[in-house]
Tab-separated table of C-alpha atoms and ligand atoms in Angstrom:
chain	number	residue	atom	x	y	z
A	26	UNK	CA	34.986	69.762	1.386
A	27	UNK	CA	32.483	72.509	1.955
A	28	UNK	CA	30.642	70.129	3.925
A	29	UNK	CA	33.670	69.453	6.682
A	30	UNK	CA	33.860	73.275	6.468
A	31	UNK	CA	31.161	74.414	7.329
A	32	UNK	CA	30.960	71.396	10.509
A	33	UNK	CA	33.890	72.254	11.682
A	34	UNK	CA	32.728	76.353	11.610
A	35	UNK	CA	29.361	75.363	13.223
A	36	UNK	CA	31.580	73.383	15.874
A	37	UNK	CA	33.653	75.932	16.584
A	38	UNK	CA	30.591	79.163	16.777
A	39	UNK	CA	29.409	76.319	19.692
A	40	UNK	CA	32.381	75.614	21.065
A	41	UNK	CA	32.275	79.768	21.628
A	42	UNK	CA	28.844	80.097	22.389
A	43	UNK	CA	28.476	77.255	24.856
A	44	UNK	CA	31.827	79.114	26.630
A	45	UNK	CA	30.795	82.114	26.643
A	46	UNK	CA	26.890	80.701	28.649
A	47	UNK	CA	29.204	78.792	30.768
A	48	UNK	CA	31.605	81.482	32.401
A	49	UNK	CA	28.405	83.340	31.688
A	50	UNK	CA	26.428	80.517	34.492
A	51	UNK	CA	29.305	79.732	36.474
A	52	UNK	CA	30.208	83.549	37.421
A	53	UNK	CA	26.163	83.889	38.075
A	54	UNK	CA	26.297	81.101	40.282
A	55	UNK	CA	29.624	82.420	41.917
A	56	UNK	CA	27.818	85.922	42.404
A	57	UNK	CA	25.177	84.830	44.026
A	58	UNK	CA	26.540	82.015	46.432
A	59	UNK	CA	29.180	84.505	47.642
A	60	UNK	CA	26.278	87.396	48.403
A	61	UNK	CA	24.339	84.910	50.028
A	62	UNK	CA	27.069	83.027	52.159
A	63	UNK	CA	27.827	87.207	53.513
A	64	UNK	CA	23.819	88.159	54.330
A	65	UNK	CA	23.857	85.047	56.409
A	66	UNK	CA	27.381	85.249	58.436
A	67	UNK	CA	26.568	88.891	58.133
A	68	UNK	CA	22.675	88.551	59.907
A	69	UNK	CA	24.362	86.041	62.477
A	70	UNK	CA	27.351	88.433	63.398
A	71	UNK	CA	25.103	91.036	64.487
A	72	UNK	CA	22.687	88.256	66.035
A	73	UNK	CA	24.896	86.661	68.651
A	74	UNK	CA	26.463	90.075	69.364
A	75	UNK	CA	22.762	91.135	70.116
A	76	UNK	CA	22.455	88.337	72.179
A	77	UNK	CA	25.729	87.693	73.853
A	78	UNK	CA	24.507	91.062	75.169
A	79	UNK	CA	21.225	89.816	75.991
A	80	UNK	CA	22.610	87.312	78.464
A	81	UNK	CA	25.193	89.332	80.164
A	82	UNK	CA	22.190	91.312	81.378
A	83	UNK	CA	19.749	88.190	82.506
A	84	UNK	CA	23.354	87.255	84.139
A	85	UNK	CA	23.788	90.460	86.036
A	86	UNK	CA	19.823	90.502	87.366
A	87	UNK	CA	19.001	87.233	87.136
A	88	UNK	CA	22.467	84.988	87.832
A	89	UNK	CA	20.866	82.991	85.016
A	90	UNK	CA	23.594	81.008	83.518
A	91	UNK	CA	24.222	82.400	79.154
A	92	UNK	CA	23.922	78.345	77.508
A	93	UNK	CA	21.379	75.132	78.490
A	94	UNK	CA	22.768	72.986	79.564
A	95	UNK	CA	21.144	70.637	76.366
A	96	UNK	CA	23.049	73.735	74.165
A	97	UNK	CA	26.238	72.391	75.901
A	98	UNK	CA	25.785	69.117	75.770
A	99	UNK	CA	24.631	69.447	71.695
A	100	UNK	CA	27.314	72.114	71.198
A	101	UNK	CA	25.790	74.255	70.140
A	102	UNK	CA	25.952	77.277	72.140
A	103	UNK	CA	28.699	77.178	74.091
A	104	UNK	CA	29.883	80.637	76.386
A	105	UNK	CA	32.489	81.482	78.263
A	106	UNK	CA	33.477	84.785	81.233
A	107	UNK	CA	36.545	85.573	82.222
A	108	UNK	CA	38.321	88.781	84.478
A	109	UNK	CA	39.227	91.455	84.042
A	110	UNK	CA	43.227	90.468	83.506
A	111	UNK	CA	41.665	87.933	80.871
A	112	UNK	CA	42.959	84.691	83.330
A	113	UNK	CA	40.438	84.638	86.157
A	114	UNK	CA	37.456	82.340	85.265
A	115	UNK	CA	34.004	83.894	86.220
A	116	UNK	CA	32.175	80.888	84.671
A	117	UNK	CA	33.147	78.486	82.427
A	118	UNK	CA	30.336	76.761	80.038
A	119	UNK	CA	32.152	74.847	77.693
A	120	UNK	CA	31.321	71.805	78.632
A	121	UNK	CA	33.697	68.429	78.330
A	122	UNK	CA	32.246	68.059	74.809
A	123	UNK	CA	34.766	67.457	71.986
A	124	UNK	CA	33.856	70.894	70.336
A	125	UNK	CA	34.256	72.323	74.033
A	126	UNK	CA	38.326	71.184	74.502
A	127	UNK	CA	39.004	72.694	70.202
A	128	UNK	CA	37.304	76.262	70.882
A	129	UNK	CA	39.628	76.017	74.514
A	130	UNK	CA	42.634	74.905	72.034
A	131	UNK	CA	42.075	77.613	69.739
A	132	UNK	CA	42.048	80.454	72.511
A	133	UNK	CA	43.999	82.612	70.484
A	134	UNK	CA	41.708	82.553	67.762
A	135	UNK	CA	38.778	84.264	69.370
A	136	UNK	CA	38.330	87.614	68.716
A	137	UNK	CA	40.003	90.213	71.388
A	138	UNK	CA	37.808	93.463	70.289
A	139	UNK	CA	34.747	94.702	72.391
A	140	UNK	CA	31.623	93.128	70.204
A	141	UNK	CA	33.566	91.665	67.508
A	142	UNK	CA	33.178	88.384	66.138
A	143	UNK	CA	35.428	86.032	64.649
A	144	UNK	CA	34.998	82.612	62.483
A	145	UNK	CA	37.081	79.266	63.584
A	146	UNK	CA	37.521	76.796	61.588
A	147	UNK	CA	39.506	73.985	64.475
A	148	UNK	CA	40.514	70.745	63.371
A	149	UNK	CA	39.550	68.298	67.236
A	150	UNK	CA	42.411	68.018	69.923
A	151	UNK	CA	43.532	64.578	70.686
A	152	UNK	CA	41.756	61.756	69.384
A	153	UNK	CA	38.861	63.763	67.942
A	154	UNK	CA	41.417	65.489	65.454
A	155	UNK	CA	39.827	64.347	62.426
A	156	UNK	CA	37.161	66.484	63.502
A	157	UNK	CA	36.290	69.373	62.097
A	158	UNK	CA	34.195	72.077	63.879
A	159	UNK	CA	33.233	75.380	62.441
A	160	UNK	CA	32.164	78.446	65.184
A	161	UNK	CA	31.436	81.810	64.907
A	162	UNK	CA	32.634	83.491	68.377
A	163	UNK	CA	31.343	87.237	69.880
A	164	UNK	CA	32.337	88.772	72.322
A	165	UNK	CA	31.441	91.292	74.911
A	166	UNK	CA	31.920	93.509	77.892
A	167	UNK	CA	30.463	92.849	81.125
A	168	UNK	CA	29.191	96.095	83.151
A	169	UNK	CA	28.768	95.884	86.841
A	170	UNK	CA	27.103	99.058	88.866
A	171	UNK	CA	29.708	101.305	85.688
A	172	UNK	CA	32.853	99.243	86.489
A	173	UNK	CA	33.793	96.514	83.449
A	174	UNK	CA	34.075	93.027	85.810
A	175	UNK	CA	35.010	90.874	82.434
A	176	UNK	CA	33.880	89.994	79.000
A	177	UNK	CA	31.893	87.183	78.116
A	178	UNK	CA	32.652	84.835	74.800
A	179	UNK	CA	30.350	83.615	73.127
A	180	UNK	CA	30.066	80.490	70.381
A	181	UNK	CA	27.762	79.566	67.807
A	182	UNK	CA	27.897	76.019	66.284
A	183	UNK	CA	27.567	77.386	62.504
A	184	UNK	CA	28.352	73.652	60.946
A	185	UNK	CA	24.862	73.344	59.655
A	186	UNK	CA	24.735	76.268	57.236
A	187	UNK	CA	28.510	74.727	55.349
A	188	UNK	CA	26.370	71.404	55.720
A	189	UNK	CA	22.920	73.815	53.769
A	190	UNK	CA	25.073	75.651	51.502
A	191	UNK	CA	27.642	73.008	50.148
A	192	UNK	CA	24.175	71.171	49.573
A	193	UNK	CA	22.575	73.716	47.702
A	194	UNK	CA	25.737	74.540	45.531
A	195	UNK	CA	26.287	71.296	44.014
A	196	UNK	CA	22.764	71.103	43.621
A	197	UNK	CA	22.409	74.311	42.439
A	198	UNK	CA	25.783	73.465	39.326
A	199	UNK	CA	23.776	70.436	38.567
A	200	UNK	CA	21.488	72.582	37.253
A	201	UNK	CA	24.255	74.695	35.457
A	202	UNK	CA	24.966	71.872	34.408
A	203	UNK	CA	21.517	71.276	32.989
A	204	UNK	CA	21.125	74.628	31.689
A	205	UNK	CA	24.869	73.715	30.167
A	206	UNK	CA	24.098	71.117	27.874
A	207	UNK	CA	21.141	73.509	27.006
A	208	UNK	CA	22.788	76.063	25.985
A	209	UNK	CA	25.665	73.701	23.864
A	210	UNK	CA	22.508	72.247	22.253
A	211	UNK	CA	20.746	75.392	21.206
A	212	UNK	CA	24.224	77.424	20.547
A	213	UNK	CA	24.782	74.455	18.336
A	214	UNK	CA	21.256	75.172	16.627
A	215	UNK	CA	22.107	78.840	16.552
A	216	UNK	CA	25.327	78.172	15.209
A	217	UNK	CA	23.805	76.163	12.424
A	218	UNK	CA	21.240	79.223	11.468
A	219	UNK	CA	23.717	82.037	11.420
A	220	UNK	CA	25.882	80.402	9.080
A	221	UNK	CA	22.612	79.159	6.387
A	222	UNK	CA	23.488	82.693	4.625
A	223	UNK	CA	26.835	82.607	4.286
A	224	UNK	CA	26.616	77.669	3.192
A	225	UNK	CA	24.347	79.180	0.845
A	226	UNK	CA	25.230	82.308	-0.991
A	227	UNK	CA	28.994	80.081	-0.995
A	228	UNK	CA	27.060	77.548	-2.842
A	229	UNK	CA	25.895	79.494	-5.330
A	230	UNK	CA	29.250	80.777	-5.596
A	231	UNK	CA	30.593	77.723	-5.839
A	232	UNK	CA	27.813	77.103	-8.906
A	233	UNK	CA	28.607	79.930	-10.764
A	234	UNK	CA	32.544	79.561	-10.065
A	235	UNK	CA	31.852	75.736	-12.230
A	236	UNK	CA	29.945	76.812	-14.612
A	237	UNK	CA	31.525	80.034	-15.527
A	238	UNK	CA	34.699	78.471	-15.406
A	239	UNK	CA	33.169	74.517	-18.247
A	240	UNK	CA	31.495	78.244	-20.258
A	241	UNK	CA	34.420	79.406	-20.861
A	242	UNK	CA	36.722	75.600	-22.344
A	243	UNK	CA	35.130	75.923	-26.055
A	244	UNK	CA	35.537	79.568	-26.697
A	245	UNK	CA	38.866	79.284	-25.419
A	246	UNK	CA	39.390	75.594	-26.744
A	247	UNK	CA	38.050	78.094	-30.388
A	248	UNK	CA	40.485	80.714	-29.923
A	249	UNK	CA	43.377	78.362	-29.509
A	250	UNK	CA	43.045	76.979	-32.336
A	251	UNK	CA	42.070	80.012	-35.055
A	252	UNK	CA	46.233	81.479	-32.653
A	253	UNK	CA	47.722	77.970	-34.030
A	254	UNK	CA	45.274	78.037	-37.403
A	255	UNK	CA	46.983	81.984	-37.748
A	256	UNK	CA	50.089	80.972	-37.085
A	257	UNK	CA	50.417	77.957	-39.085
A	258	UNK	CA	49.003	79.535	-42.213
A	259	UNK	CA	51.766	79.586	-45.222
A	260	UNK	CA	49.879	82.094	-47.020
A	261	UNK	CA	49.554	84.717	-44.692
A	262	UNK	CA	52.711	87.302	-44.356
A	263	UNK	CA	52.581	88.431	-40.873
A	264	UNK	CA	54.815	90.903	-39.914
A	265	UNK	CA	57.918	90.506	-36.360
A	266	UNK	CA	55.106	92.228	-34.263
A	267	UNK	CA	52.276	90.260	-35.931
A	268	UNK	CA	53.614	87.119	-35.213
A	269	UNK	CA	54.814	88.248	-31.253
A	270	UNK	CA	51.723	89.564	-30.552
A	271	UNK	CA	50.097	86.277	-32.000
A	272	UNK	CA	52.469	84.384	-29.685
A	273	UNK	CA	51.419	86.353	-26.955
A	274	UNK	CA	47.755	85.452	-27.197
A	275	UNK	CA	48.317	82.364	-27.767
A	276	UNK	CA	50.263	82.281	-24.153
A	277	UNK	CA	48.403	84.376	-22.660
A	278	UNK	CA	45.341	81.317	-23.818
A	279	UNK	CA	46.628	78.927	-22.954
A	280	UNK	CA	46.894	79.897	-19.324
A	281	UNK	CA	43.624	80.685	-19.120
A	282	UNK	CA	43.149	77.903	-19.988
A	283	UNK	CA	44.614	75.900	-17.586
A	284	UNK	CA	43.070	78.584	-14.913
A	285	UNK	CA	40.008	77.555	-16.123
A	286	UNK	CA	40.978	73.746	-15.735
A	287	UNK	CA	41.898	74.289	-12.436
A	288	UNK	CA	39.421	76.187	-10.835
A	289	UNK	CA	36.587	73.661	-12.289
A	290	UNK	CA	39.033	71.062	-10.347
A	291	UNK	CA	38.320	73.330	-7.165
A	292	UNK	CA	34.916	73.823	-7.494
A	293	UNK	CA	34.632	69.356	-7.982
A	294	UNK	CA	37.147	69.380	-5.187
A	295	UNK	CA	34.687	71.712	-2.429
A	296	UNK	CA	31.669	69.469	-4.229
A	297	UNK	CA	33.140	66.240	-3.209
A	298	UNK	CA	33.104	65.203	-6.950
A	299	UNK	CA	37.063	65.586	-7.580
A	300	UNK	CA	37.649	62.177	-7.222
A	301	UNK	CA	36.138	60.074	-9.816
A	302	UNK	CA	36.460	56.309	-9.195
A	303	UNK	CA	38.430	54.359	-5.869
A	304	UNK	CA	40.333	51.907	-7.491
A	305	UNK	CA	43.053	49.593	-6.526
A	306	UNK	CA	46.155	52.459	-7.987
A	307	UNK	CA	49.833	50.387	-8.668
A	308	UNK	CA	51.417	53.272	-7.345
A	309	UNK	CA	55.060	52.516	-8.381
A	310	UNK	CA	54.031	52.449	-12.388
A	311	UNK	CA	51.865	55.180	-11.363
A	312	UNK	CA	54.937	57.075	-10.643
A	313	UNK	CA	57.824	56.318	-12.296
A	314	UNK	CA	55.163	57.630	-14.845
A	315	UNK	CA	55.190	60.406	-13.285
A	316	UNK	CA	58.411	61.004	-13.074
A	317	UNK	CA	59.448	59.638	-16.674
A	318	UNK	CA	56.724	62.909	-17.887
A	319	UNK	CA	58.686	65.870	-15.663
A	320	UNK	CA	61.876	63.877	-16.735
A	321	UNK	CA	61.722	66.122	-20.153
A	322	UNK	CA	61.044	69.018	-17.852
A	323	UNK	CA	63.551	69.551	-15.377
A	324	UNK	CA	66.548	68.427	-18.695
A	325	UNK	CA	65.283	71.701	-20.431
A	326	UNK	CA	65.482	73.318	-16.984
A	327	UNK	CA	68.859	71.284	-17.154
A	328	UNK	CA	67.739	69.640	-13.591
A	329	UNK	CA	68.180	66.358	-13.391
A	330	UNK	CA	65.046	63.724	-12.577
A	331	UNK	CA	66.373	61.455	-9.494
A	332	UNK	CA	64.117	58.372	-8.294
A	333	UNK	CA	63.535	56.322	-5.465
A	334	UNK	CA	60.896	54.233	-6.307
A	335	UNK	CA	59.715	51.164	-4.738
A	336	UNK	CA	58.331	48.047	-6.333
A	337	UNK	CA	55.057	46.980	-5.306
A	338	UNK	CA	53.677	49.912	-3.425
A	339	UNK	CA	49.794	49.770	-4.405
A	340	UNK	CA	46.881	52.141	-2.237
A	341	UNK	CA	43.475	52.043	-3.104
A	342	UNK	CA	42.343	55.259	-4.645
A	343	UNK	CA	41.836	57.196	-7.870
A	344	UNK	CA	45.058	56.802	-10.291
A	345	UNK	CA	44.055	60.063	-12.664
A	346	UNK	CA	43.762	62.608	-9.373
A	347	UNK	CA	46.917	61.030	-7.749
A	348	UNK	CA	48.816	61.664	-10.987
A	349	UNK	CA	47.587	65.088	-10.733
A	350	UNK	CA	49.103	65.248	-7.346
A	351	UNK	CA	52.076	64.552	-8.017
A	352	UNK	CA	52.889	66.285	-11.494
A	353	UNK	CA	51.705	69.348	-8.896
A	354	UNK	CA	54.801	68.451	-5.919
A	355	UNK	CA	57.206	67.419	-9.312
A	356	UNK	CA	56.581	69.942	-11.184
A	357	UNK	CA	56.711	73.262	-8.102
A	358	UNK	CA	60.057	71.307	-7.095
A	359	UNK	CA	61.399	71.778	-11.047
A	360	UNK	CA	59.207	75.254	-11.586
A	361	UNK	CA	61.612	76.744	-8.076
A	362	UNK	CA	64.505	75.652	-8.386
A	363	UNK	CA	67.543	76.874	-10.765
A	364	UNK	CA	69.319	74.636	-13.378
A	365	UNK	CA	72.234	72.124	-12.241
A	366	UNK	CA	69.602	71.351	-9.710
A	367	UNK	CA	68.424	67.637	-8.760
A	368	UNK	CA	64.784	67.263	-8.379
A	369	UNK	CA	64.781	63.727	-6.013
A	370	UNK	CA	60.950	61.406	-5.841
A	371	UNK	CA	60.969	58.681	-2.909
A	372	UNK	CA	58.107	56.501	-2.783
A	373	UNK	CA	57.725	53.973	0.014
A	374	UNK	CA	55.823	53.005	2.497
A	375	UNK	CA	56.114	54.274	6.285
A	376	UNK	CA	54.273	52.863	9.248
A	377	UNK	CA	51.534	51.765	7.230
A	378	UNK	CA	50.918	55.110	4.716
A	379	UNK	CA	52.645	55.348	1.081
A	380	UNK	CA	55.118	58.489	0.759
A	381	UNK	CA	56.229	60.099	-1.002
A	382	UNK	CA	57.978	62.674	-1.419
A	383	UNK	CA	59.862	66.360	-3.673
A	384	UNK	CA	63.184	66.924	-1.844
A	385	UNK	CA	64.363	69.627	-4.351
A	386	UNK	CA	67.151	71.827	-3.803
A	387	UNK	CA	65.485	75.477	-4.787
A	388	UNK	CA	64.837	78.289	-3.390
A	389	UNK	CA	62.111	77.001	-0.353
A	390	UNK	CA	59.970	78.198	1.305
A	391	UNK	CA	59.782	80.540	5.039
A	392	UNK	CA	58.161	79.458	7.603
A	393	UNK	CA	55.737	82.442	7.168
A	394	UNK	CA	54.519	80.953	3.798
A	395	UNK	CA	54.756	77.551	4.840
A	396	UNK	CA	51.225	78.042	6.213
A	397	UNK	CA	49.724	79.985	3.423
A	398	UNK	CA	50.500	78.731	-0.056
A	399	UNK	CA	47.506	76.281	0.562
A	400	UNK	CA	46.031	79.074	-0.180
A	401	UNK	CA	44.641	79.228	-3.117
A	402	UNK	CA	45.986	81.938	-5.428
A	403	UNK	CA	48.892	82.405	-2.861
A	404	UNK	CA	52.532	82.891	-4.373
A	405	UNK	CA	55.522	83.240	-2.756
A	406	UNK	CA	56.923	85.633	-5.129
A	407	UNK	CA	53.651	87.042	-7.815
A	408	UNK	CA	56.373	87.943	-11.129
A	409	UNK	CA	58.216	84.744	-10.546
A	410	UNK	CA	55.791	82.466	-9.807
A	411	UNK	CA	53.847	83.968	-13.052
A	412	UNK	CA	56.097	84.160	-15.313
A	413	UNK	CA	57.121	80.048	-14.425
A	414	UNK	CA	53.020	79.734	-15.613
A	415	UNK	CA	51.938	79.469	-11.567
A	416	UNK	CA	48.829	80.716	-10.835
A	417	UNK	CA	49.040	80.271	-6.671
A	418	UNK	CA	46.282	76.907	-7.591
A	419	UNK	CA	48.069	73.671	-7.127
A	420	UNK	CA	49.257	73.337	-3.931
A	421	UNK	CA	45.709	74.300	-2.771
A	422	UNK	CA	44.889	71.192	-5.375
A	423	UNK	CA	46.828	68.913	-3.957
A	424	UNK	CA	46.341	69.427	-0.890
A	425	UNK	CA	42.528	68.942	-2.103
A	426	UNK	CA	43.413	65.799	-3.840
A	427	UNK	CA	45.087	64.644	-0.618
A	428	UNK	CA	42.198	65.099	2.067
A	429	UNK	CA	39.621	64.132	-0.414
A	430	UNK	CA	42.430	60.039	-0.049
A	431	UNK	CA	42.335	60.522	3.537
A	432	UNK	CA	46.129	62.052	3.175
A	433	UNK	CA	47.857	64.230	4.341
A	434	UNK	CA	50.748	66.874	2.821
A	435	UNK	CA	53.924	68.393	4.682
A	436	UNK	CA	56.975	70.790	4.218
A	437	UNK	CA	59.493	70.975	5.343
A	438	UNK	CA	63.203	72.538	4.581
A	439	UNK	CA	65.553	70.302	2.740
A	440	UNK	CA	69.907	70.862	3.646
A	441	UNK	CA	71.289	72.893	2.829
A	442	UNK	CA	67.992	74.303	0.157
A	443	UNK	CA	65.338	73.684	-1.147
A	444	UNK	CA	61.843	71.912	-0.155
A	445	UNK	CA	60.603	68.794	1.283
A	446	UNK	CA	56.740	68.527	-0.177
A	447	UNK	CA	55.858	64.877	2.153
A	448	UNK	CA	53.197	63.427	1.658
A	449	UNK	CA	51.396	60.062	4.073
A	450	UNK	CA	48.495	58.329	2.245
A	451	UNK	CA	46.705	55.468	4.664
A	452	UNK	CA	46.631	52.802	1.617
A	453	UNK	CA	43.056	51.672	1.114
A	454	UNK	CA	41.634	55.706	1.714
A	455	UNK	CA	37.981	56.238	0.684
A	456	UNK	CA	36.938	58.954	-1.349
B	23	ADP	P1	51.646	77.664	-8.347
B	23	ADP	O1	51.194	77.861	-9.548
B	23	ADP	O2	51.585	79.091	-8.217
B	23	ADP	O3	52.849	77.272	-7.857
B	23	ADP	P2	50.871	76.256	-5.662
B	23	ADP	O4	49.549	76.840	-5.270
B	23	ADP	O5	51.652	75.355	-6.223
B	23	ADP	O6	51.162	77.500	-7.293
B	23	ADP	O7	52.328	77.153	-4.790
B	23	ADP	C1	51.901	78.136	-3.912
B	23	ADP	C2	53.236	78.661	-4.254
B	23	ADP	O8	53.785	78.112	-3.546
B	23	ADP	C3	54.212	79.260	-5.451
B	23	ADP	O9	53.648	80.115	-6.155
B	23	ADP	C4	55.833	79.683	-4.840
B	23	ADP	O10	55.414	81.182	-4.149
B	23	ADP	C5	55.374	78.151	-3.336
B	23	ADP	N1	55.586	77.306	-3.642
B	23	ADP	C6	55.092	76.384	-3.860
B	23	ADP	N2	55.970	74.853	-4.340
B	23	ADP	C7	57.186	75.364	-3.484
B	23	ADP	C8	58.779	74.774	-4.026
B	23	ADP	N3	59.162	73.844	-4.302
B	23	ADP	N4	60.130	75.338	-4.045
B	23	ADP	C9	59.783	76.697	-3.748
B	23	ADP	N5	58.268	77.733	-3.348
B	23	ADP	C10	57.704	76.497	-4.097
């Protein structure tokens, strides 16, 4: 049980460490990628504006066109020179290729202000519609002799950067995934080391509880016997006060005995040793016997114990532990119900599992408390539970027994009032 808890805790801590690490890796990758991408694009934008100015100067001085034929054919660098009215085409270097046609078709997306740039993301046109193009566009003024004669648009293919960036991102993410896996292993190891001292301390505490409970058994038995002898000693004549005190000591000693027994059982359950031996158990017979025992307890409180137990139900389990589990549930049903009510025990097969259901018409358990009642020493109403002899350990013990049989316990509301406790046990449970 404790080992399972430690393992669960270790896994949870590993998930937290790995989650934090993954978030950090993703953040660093995203930030680095965005920063590098921004720096490249900024550099390209400035470069394209400078180049456009340079081409304007060359064209004015020597009449040399801004783009070479090779650049136009390959769609690397394209240019378009229009007059000040924006319509008169002075030089069209968009070419007849698909890229040039796509750029011409997206005229509305071209940059408007001089010396500014824009990133054009376009689909091809006509039969080329499936293709995607990415161009950086810049526009610069063309002035001759102090007079503006038009604007030069230059387009640079930046597809290469996108392909390179995507490939790099893919590789970086592969490395990040490998780092993440390494972080998971490291996190698991680190969680193990972190838990180790707590685990050792808990084991010591468990041992102490088990030893202390064991050591207290004999003195408590001696005290019980001594009180009984005193109470039955006919030669002594006790005052009423002494008799009352003896009865009180007797009751509290019984309570202490039950407490130490429960603590010992819980310590055993923590060590996974609650179940002594697994065997084929006749559950129909076991439930009938347990019900018979509890019938007297119910009758003493003016309650009726009803049973609906199917015959021939058998499971693999520990007979003593299973009896203990059922007695706890029936005892609780009686303890927390008023007189005149009925406690019902139903035992049947349900979807391949053995179902033990205890219904009462008592005070019920609120939804909030349903989560807490399995905690050790938790009691909804401490005073009431104590007056009924409750220690707050019954349901934790019942849950431990259920778990060691690979089963589960569920609490439901009974209508119009009361509680339904359902225990589901696999028929071939192994301890
Ligand atoms: P206890 O020895 O006090 O009965 P348990 O662990 O068996 O300890 O139960 C924990 C608490 O859950 C009890 O103190 C009681 O308040 C509540 N409880 C358990 N069973 C029932 C029930 N059938 N009806 C109402 N309350 C219940």
